[in-house]
Short mmCIF file of C-alpha atoms in Angstrom, two decimals:
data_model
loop_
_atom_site.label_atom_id
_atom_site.label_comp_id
_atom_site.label_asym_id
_atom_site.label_seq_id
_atom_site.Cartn_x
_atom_site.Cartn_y
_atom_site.Cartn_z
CA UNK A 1 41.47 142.52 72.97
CA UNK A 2 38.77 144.00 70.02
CA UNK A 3 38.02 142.09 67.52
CA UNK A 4 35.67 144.21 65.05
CA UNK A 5 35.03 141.18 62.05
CA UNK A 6 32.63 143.38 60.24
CA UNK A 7 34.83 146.23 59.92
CA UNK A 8 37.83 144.24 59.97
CA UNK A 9 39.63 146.01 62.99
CA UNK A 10 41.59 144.81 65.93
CA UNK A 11 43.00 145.84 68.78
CA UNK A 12 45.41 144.82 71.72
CA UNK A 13 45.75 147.04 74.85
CA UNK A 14 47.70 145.65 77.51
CA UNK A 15 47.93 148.04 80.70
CA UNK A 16 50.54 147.05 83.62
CA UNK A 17 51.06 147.80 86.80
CA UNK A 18 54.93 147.76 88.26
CA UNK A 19 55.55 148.38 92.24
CA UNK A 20 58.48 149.51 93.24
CA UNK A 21 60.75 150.32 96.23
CA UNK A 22 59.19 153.48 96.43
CA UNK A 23 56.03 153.60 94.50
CA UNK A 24 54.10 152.04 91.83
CA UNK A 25 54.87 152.70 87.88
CA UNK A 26 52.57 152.01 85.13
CA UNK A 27 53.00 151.03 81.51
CA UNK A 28 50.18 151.00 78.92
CA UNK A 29 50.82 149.29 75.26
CA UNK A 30 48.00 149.30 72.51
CA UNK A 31 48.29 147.91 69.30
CA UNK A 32 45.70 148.70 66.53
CA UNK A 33 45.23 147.02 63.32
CA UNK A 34 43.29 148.36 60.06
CA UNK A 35 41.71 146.47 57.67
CA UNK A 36 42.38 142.84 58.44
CA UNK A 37 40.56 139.54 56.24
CA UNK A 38 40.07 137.39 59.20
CA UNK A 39 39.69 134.34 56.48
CA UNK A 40 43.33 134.84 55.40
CA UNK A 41 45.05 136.56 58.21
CA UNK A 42 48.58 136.93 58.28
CA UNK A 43 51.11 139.21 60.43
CA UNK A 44 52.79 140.31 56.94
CA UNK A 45 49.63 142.02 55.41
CA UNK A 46 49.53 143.85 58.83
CA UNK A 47 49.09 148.07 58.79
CA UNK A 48 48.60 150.00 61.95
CA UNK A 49 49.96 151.64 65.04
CA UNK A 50 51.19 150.92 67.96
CA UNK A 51 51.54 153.05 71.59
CA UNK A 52 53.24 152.61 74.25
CA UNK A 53 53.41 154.86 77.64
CA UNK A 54 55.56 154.40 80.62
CA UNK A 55 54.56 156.34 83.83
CA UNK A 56 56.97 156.89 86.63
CA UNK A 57 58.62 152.92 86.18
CA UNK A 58 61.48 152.15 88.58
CA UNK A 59 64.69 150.85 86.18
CA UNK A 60 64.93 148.51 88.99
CA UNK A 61 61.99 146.34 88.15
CA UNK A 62 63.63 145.89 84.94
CA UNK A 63 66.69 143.95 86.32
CA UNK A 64 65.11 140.32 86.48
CA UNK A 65 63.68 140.89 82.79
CA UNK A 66 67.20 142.00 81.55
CA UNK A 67 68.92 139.04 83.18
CA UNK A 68 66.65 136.42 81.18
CA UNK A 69 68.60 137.96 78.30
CA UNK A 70 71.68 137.21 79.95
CA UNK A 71 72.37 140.95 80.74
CA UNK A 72 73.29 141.60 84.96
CA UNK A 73 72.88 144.91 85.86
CA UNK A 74 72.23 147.01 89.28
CA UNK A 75 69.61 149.89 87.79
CA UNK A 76 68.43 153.26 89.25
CA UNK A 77 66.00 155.46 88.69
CA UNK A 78 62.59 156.62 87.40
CA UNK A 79 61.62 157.08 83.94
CA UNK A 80 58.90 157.99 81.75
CA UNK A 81 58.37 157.46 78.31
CA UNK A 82 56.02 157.60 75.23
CA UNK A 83 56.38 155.91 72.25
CA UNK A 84 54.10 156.06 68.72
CA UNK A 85 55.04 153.74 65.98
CA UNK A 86 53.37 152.78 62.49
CA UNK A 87 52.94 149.33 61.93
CA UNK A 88 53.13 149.08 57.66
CA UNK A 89 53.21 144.91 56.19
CA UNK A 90 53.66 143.68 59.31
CA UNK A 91 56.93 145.65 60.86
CA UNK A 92 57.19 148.42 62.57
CA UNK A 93 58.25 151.30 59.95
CA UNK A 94 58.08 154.60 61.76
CA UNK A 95 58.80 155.33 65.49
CA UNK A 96 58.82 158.72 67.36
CA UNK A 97 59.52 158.68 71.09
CA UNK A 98 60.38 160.74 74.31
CA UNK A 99 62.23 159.18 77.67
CA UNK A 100 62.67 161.43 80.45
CA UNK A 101 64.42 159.39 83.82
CA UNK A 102 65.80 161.44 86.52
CA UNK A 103 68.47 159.42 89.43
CA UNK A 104 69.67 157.36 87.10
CA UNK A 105 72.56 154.83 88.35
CA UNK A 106 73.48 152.15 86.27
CA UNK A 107 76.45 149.47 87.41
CA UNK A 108 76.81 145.38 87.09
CA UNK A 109 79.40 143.20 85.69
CA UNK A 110 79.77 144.55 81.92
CA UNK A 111 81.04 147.60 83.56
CA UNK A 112 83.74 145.96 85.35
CA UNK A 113 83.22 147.86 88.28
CA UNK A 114 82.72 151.06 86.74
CA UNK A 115 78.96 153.09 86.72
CA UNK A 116 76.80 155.44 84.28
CA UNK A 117 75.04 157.90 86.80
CA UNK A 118 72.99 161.13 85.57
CA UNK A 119 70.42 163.06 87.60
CA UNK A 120 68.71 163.14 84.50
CA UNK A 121 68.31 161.75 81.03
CA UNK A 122 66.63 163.10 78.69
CA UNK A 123 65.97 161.77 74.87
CA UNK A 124 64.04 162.03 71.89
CA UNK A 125 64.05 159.51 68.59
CA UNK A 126 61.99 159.64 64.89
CA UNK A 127 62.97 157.12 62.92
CA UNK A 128 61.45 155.20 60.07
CA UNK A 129 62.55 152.00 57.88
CA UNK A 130 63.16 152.61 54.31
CA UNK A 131 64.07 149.04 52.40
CA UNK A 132 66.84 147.52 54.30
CA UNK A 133 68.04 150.33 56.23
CA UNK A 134 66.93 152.44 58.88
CA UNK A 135 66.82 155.85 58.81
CA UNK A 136 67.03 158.01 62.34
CA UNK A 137 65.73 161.59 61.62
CA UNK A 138 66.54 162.80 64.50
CA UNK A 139 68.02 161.07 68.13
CA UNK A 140 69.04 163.70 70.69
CA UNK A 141 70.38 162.41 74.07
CA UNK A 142 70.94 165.06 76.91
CA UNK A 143 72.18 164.35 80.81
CA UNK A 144 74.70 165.46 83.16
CA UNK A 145 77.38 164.75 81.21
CA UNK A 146 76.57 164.67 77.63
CA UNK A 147 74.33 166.27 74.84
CA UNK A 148 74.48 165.49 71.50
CA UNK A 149 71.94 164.97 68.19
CA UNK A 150 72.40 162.67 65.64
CA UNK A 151 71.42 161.68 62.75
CA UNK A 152 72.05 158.79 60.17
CA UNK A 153 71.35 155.41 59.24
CA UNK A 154 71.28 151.88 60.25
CA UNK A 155 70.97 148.36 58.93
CA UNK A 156 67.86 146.98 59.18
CA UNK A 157 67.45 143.14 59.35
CA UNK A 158 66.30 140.40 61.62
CA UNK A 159 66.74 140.77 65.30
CA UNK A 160 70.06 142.67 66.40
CA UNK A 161 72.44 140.56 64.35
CA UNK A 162 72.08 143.06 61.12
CA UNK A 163 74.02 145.79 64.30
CA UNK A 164 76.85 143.68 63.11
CA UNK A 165 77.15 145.57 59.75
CA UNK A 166 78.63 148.56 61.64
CA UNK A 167 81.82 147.19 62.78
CA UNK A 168 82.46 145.66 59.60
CA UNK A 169 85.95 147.20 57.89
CA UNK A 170 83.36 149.07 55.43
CA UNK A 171 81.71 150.88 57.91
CA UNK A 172 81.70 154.83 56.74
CA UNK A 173 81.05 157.05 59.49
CA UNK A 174 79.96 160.67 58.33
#
């Protein structure tokens, strides 16, 4: 943590190490914030960025933090992935990203018996928020059995309940 009260700076940089079956992954998360007034500090009045970098991370290690959500699954597979975001009043406003996994088996009980396998998966994302929606530039998704790019928008809102907008009978796909 960096606390710079005269220039009214901060910073959070959290670095993990994950072990693995056959190896150890590493992800690395820092968070900087411009231009904060430590007298009247507030998440809302918030501007900066935010990084994230995933090294080599078995999807296995994932598994036990997926299930506190309440989501089982049996996961394959080594991925890396960078992500850059711009933190603007507070929320995350514009993300650009890369994931690159290779083995990747996926399986549990949502897929009533069935599995997503791909030796490798490969995508890219820029996006940013405008008002109440948000807008992907550009999402491209490529692996054994699938490539595609897409663009369009989403509702934005809090947590994942605003993803309920899109099966609603005014959805408009285009």
């Amino acid at each position: 943590v960096k606390l710079d009260t005269a220039q009214g700076q901060a910073g959070l940089s959290l670095a993990m190490a994950v072990q693995g079956k056959e190896g150890e992954g590493a992800v690395q998360a820092d968070i900087a914030v411009d231009k904060v007034q430590w007298e009247k500090w507030n998440f809302n009045d918030t501007n900066g960025s935010v990084t994230v970098d995933v090294n080599a991370l078995e999807l296995g290690s994932l598994e036990a933090l997926l299930s506190l959500g309440g989501l089982e699954l049996d996961l394959h597979g080594i991925a890396d992935a960078q992500l850059n975001g711009e933190i603007r009043q507070g929320r995350v406003e514009g993300v650009k990203g890369n994931l690159n996994s290779h083995n990747v088996d996926v399986t549990g009980p949502a897929f009533s018996g069935d599995r997503v396998a791909s030796t490798q998966v490969n995508a890219r994302i820029e996006a940013t928020r405008q008002d109440e929606l948000i807008q992907v530039s550009s999402l491209s998704l490529d692996c054994d059995w699938l490539k595609t790019d897409v663009q369009g928008s989403l509702p934005a809102g809090p947590g994942l309940a605003s993803l309920s907008k899109l099966s609603g009978p005014d959805m408009a796909v285009k």
